[in-house]
C-alpha positions as a LaTeX table, in Angstrom:
\begin{tabular}{lrrr}
\hline
Residue & $x$ (\AA) & $y$ (\AA) & $z$ (\AA) \\
\hline
Met1 & $-72.91$ & $-116.21$ & $-116.16$ \\
Arg2 & $-70.59$ & $-118.96$ & $-117.39$ \\
Val3 & $-68.63$ & $-116.50$ & $-119.54$ \\
Ile4 & $-67.95$ & $-114.30$ & $-116.52$ \\
Phe5 & $-66.80$ & $-117.30$ & $-114.50$ \\
Ile6 & $-64.49$ & $-118.49$ & $-117.31$ \\
Met7 & $-62.99$ & $-115.00$ & $-117.69$ \\
Phe8 & $-62.47$ & $-114.81$ & $-113.93$ \\
Val9 & $-60.67$ & $-118.20$ & $-113.93$ \\
Ile10 & $-58.49$ & $-117.15$ & $-116.88$ \\
Ile11 & $-57.52$ & $-113.89$ & $-115.13$ \\
Ile12 & $-56.62$ & $-115.79$ & $-111.95$ \\
Ile13 & $-54.48$ & $-118.27$ & $-113.94$ \\
Ile14 & $-52.67$ & $-115.39$ & $-115.68$ \\
Ile15 & $-52.01$ & $-113.68$ & $-112.35$ \\
Ile16 & $-50.64$ & $-116.94$ & $-110.88$ \\
Ile17 & $-48.34$ & $-117.41$ & $-113.89$ \\
Ile18 & $-47.05$ & $-113.83$ & $-113.56$ \\
Ile19 & $-46.39$ & $-114.34$ & $-109.84$ \\
Ile20 & $-44.50$ & $-117.59$ & $-110.54$ \\
Val21 & $-42.34$ & $-115.89$ & $-113.21$ \\
Val22 & $-41.56$ & $-112.95$ & $-110.91$ \\
Ile23 & $-40.66$ & $-115.26$ & $-108.03$ \\
Asn24 & $-38.38$ & $-117.28$ & $-110.34$ \\
Lys25 & $-36.57$ & $-114.12$ & $-111.46$ \\
Leu26 & $-36.15$ & $-112.94$ & $-107.88$ \\
Val27 & $-34.80$ & $-116.33$ & $-106.77$ \\
Glu28 & $-32.26$ & $-116.26$ & $-109.62$ \\
Ala29 & $-31.20$ & $-112.75$ & $-108.64$ \\
Phe30 & $-30.89$ & $-113.56$ & $-104.93$ \\
Gln31 & $-29.13$ & $-116.93$ & $-105.20$ \\
Lys32 & $-25.62$ & $-115.57$ & $-104.68$ \\
Val33 & $-26.24$ & $-113.49$ & $-101.58$ \\
Leu34 & $-29.46$ & $-114.95$ & $-100.23$ \\
Cys35 & $-27.69$ & $-116.56$ & $-97.28$ \\
Gly36 & $-25.96$ & $-113.35$ & $-96.23$ \\
Met37 & $-29.11$ & $-111.32$ & $-96.74$ \\
Leu38 & $-31.23$ & $-113.64$ & $-94.62$ \\
Leu39 & $-28.51$ & $-113.74$ & $-91.97$ \\
Ser40 & $-28.35$ & $-109.96$ & $-91.92$ \\
Trp41 & $-32.11$ & $-109.55$ & $-91.71$ \\
Ser42 & $-32.53$ & $-112.15$ & $-89.00$ \\
Leu43 & $-29.65$ & $-110.75$ & $-86.94$ \\
Gly44 & $-30.95$ & $-107.22$ & $-87.41$ \\
Ile45 & $-34.47$ & $-108.11$ & $-86.36$ \\
Leu46 & $-33.40$ & $-110.36$ & $-83.47$ \\
Thr47 & $-30.95$ & $-107.84$ & $-82.02$ \\
Leu48 & $-33.15$ & $-104.86$ & $-82.99$ \\
Asn49 & $-30.20$ & $-103.43$ & $-84.92$ \\
Pro50 & $-31.50$ & $-101.15$ & $-87.68$ \\
Ile51 & $-28.11$ & $-101.00$ & $-89.41$ \\
Leu52 & $-28.27$ & $-104.71$ & $-90.21$ \\
Val53 & $-31.77$ & $-104.36$ & $-91.63$ \\
Ile54 & $-30.67$ & $-101.38$ & $-93.78$ \\
Phe55 & $-27.62$ & $-103.39$ & $-94.88$ \\
Ala56 & $-29.92$ & $-106.22$ & $-95.99$ \\
Phe57 & $-31.98$ & $-103.70$ & $-97.96$ \\
Tyr58 & $-28.85$ & $-102.48$ & $-99.77$ \\
Met59 & $-27.96$ & $-106.10$ & $-100.45$ \\
Val60 & $-31.29$ & $-106.45$ & $-102.24$ \\
Leu61 & $-30.56$ & $-103.35$ & $-104.36$ \\
Ile62 & $-27.08$ & $-104.55$ & $-105.27$ \\
Thr63 & $-28.29$ & $-108.05$ & $-106.03$ \\
Leu64 & $-30.79$ & $-106.75$ & $-108.53$ \\
Ser65 & $-28.05$ & $-104.87$ & $-110.40$ \\
Pro66 & $-26.33$ & $-106.99$ & $-113.07$ \\
Asn67 & $-22.78$ & $-105.86$ & $-112.28$ \\
Gln68 & $-20.75$ & $-108.79$ & $-110.91$ \\
Glu69 & $-18.13$ & $-106.50$ & $-109.41$ \\
Arg70 & $-20.75$ & $-105.06$ & $-107.07$ \\
Glu71 & $-21.74$ & $-108.54$ & $-105.95$ \\
Ser72 & $-18.17$ & $-109.44$ & $-105.01$ \\
Ile73 & $-17.78$ & $-106.22$ & $-103.03$ \\
Leu74 & $-21.13$ & $-106.92$ & $-101.42$ \\
Ile75 & $-20.07$ & $-110.40$ & $-100.32$ \\
Asn76 & $-16.72$ & $-109.15$ & $-98.95$ \\
Asn77 & $-18.36$ & $-106.32$ & $-97.02$ \\
Cys78 & $-21.12$ & $-108.59$ & $-95.80$ \\
Thr79 & $-18.67$ & $-111.09$ & $-94.30$ \\
Ser80 & $-16.52$ & $-108.41$ & $-92.69$ \\
Phe81 & $-19.64$ & $-106.63$ & $-91.44$ \\
Leu82 & $-21.31$ & $-109.67$ & $-89.93$ \\
Leu83 & $-18.26$ & $-111.52$ & $-88.61$ \\
Ser84 & $-16.44$ & $-108.55$ & $-87.13$ \\
Pro85 & $-16.53$ & $-108.36$ & $-83.33$ \\
Gln86 & $-15.60$ & $-104.68$ & $-83.34$ \\
Lys87 & $-18.27$ & $-102.07$ & $-83.91$ \\
Thr88 & $-15.88$ & $-99.75$ & $-85.76$ \\
Leu89 & $-15.08$ & $-102.41$ & $-88.36$ \\
Lys90 & $-18.77$ & $-103.09$ & $-88.81$ \\
Phe91 & $-19.42$ & $-99.40$ & $-89.35$ \\
Glu92 & $-16.47$ & $-99.05$ & $-91.77$ \\
Ala93 & $-17.65$ & $-102.01$ & $-93.83$ \\
Phe94 & $-21.17$ & $-100.60$ & $-93.96$ \\
Trp95 & $-19.92$ & $-97.12$ & $-94.88$ \\
Leu96 & $-17.64$ & $-98.47$ & $-97.63$ \\
Phe97 & $-20.55$ & $-100.44$ & $-98.97$ \\
Ile98 & $-22.83$ & $-97.41$ & $-99.17$ \\
Lys99 & $-20.05$ & $-95.24$ & $-100.62$ \\
Tyr100 & $-19.30$ & $-97.81$ & $-103.30$ \\
Tyr101 & $-22.96$ & $-98.12$ & $-104.25$ \\
Tyr102 & $-23.44$ & $-94.35$ & $-104.38$ \\
Phe103 & $-20.29$ & $-93.55$ & $-106.37$ \\
Ser104 & $-20.74$ & $-96.42$ & $-108.80$ \\
Thr105 & $-24.25$ & $-95.29$ & $-109.67$ \\
Arg106 & $-23.08$ & $-91.67$ & $-109.92$ \\
Lys107 & $-20.23$ & $-92.67$ & $-112.25$ \\
Lys108 & $-22.64$ & $-94.59$ & $-114.43$ \\
Lys109 & $-24.92$ & $-91.54$ & $-114.70$ \\
Lys110 & $-21.96$ & $-89.32$ & $-115.66$ \\
His111 & $-20.84$ & $-91.85$ & $-118.25$ \\
Leu112 & $-24.35$ & $-91.94$ & $-119.75$ \\
Lys113 & $-24.47$ & $-88.12$ & $-119.90$ \\
Lys114 & $-21.10$ & $-88.04$ & $-121.71$ \\
Lys115 & $-22.30$ & $-90.69$ & $-124.14$ \\
Gln116 & $-25.49$ & $-88.76$ & $-124.85$ \\
Ala117 & $-23.54$ & $-85.53$ & $-125.36$ \\
Lys118 & $-21.21$ & $-87.32$ & $-127.78$ \\
Lys119 & $-24.16$ & $-88.67$ & $-129.77$ \\
Lys120 & $-25.70$ & $-85.19$ & $-129.87$ \\
Asn121 & $-22.42$ & $-83.70$ & $-131.17$ \\
Asn122 & $-22.17$ & $-86.39$ & $-133.84$ \\
Arg123 & $-25.71$ & $-85.63$ & $-135.00$ \\
Asn124 & $-24.98$ & $-81.90$ & $-135.22$ \\
Met125 & $-21.99$ & $-82.45$ & $-137.51$ \\
\hline
\end{tabular}
């Protein structure tokens, strides 16, 4: 009975350590745009604006990517999106943001395919 209790306590401690590590990594990833993300979520939920909530979700995706260029574009679009009084500017900022995210990931995939093809050609020679 004691062995089962000790194993249970050890498993709980391991799970707590894993949760703490994951939370630390997420906090490090979100530090740069956490303010804008929280602002976007809170504004989206308070005004029942789904675009702001979706924008916050894309902010999470971009924040988790290591590319610093994406983060700067994210911050610029976030400020223009949130601070703009005109709906058209908000929409344009949001659309540019989605387009940039989509095309940058597509370019990366193409680049990886070219690299793999090059490696395959080098192996064949």
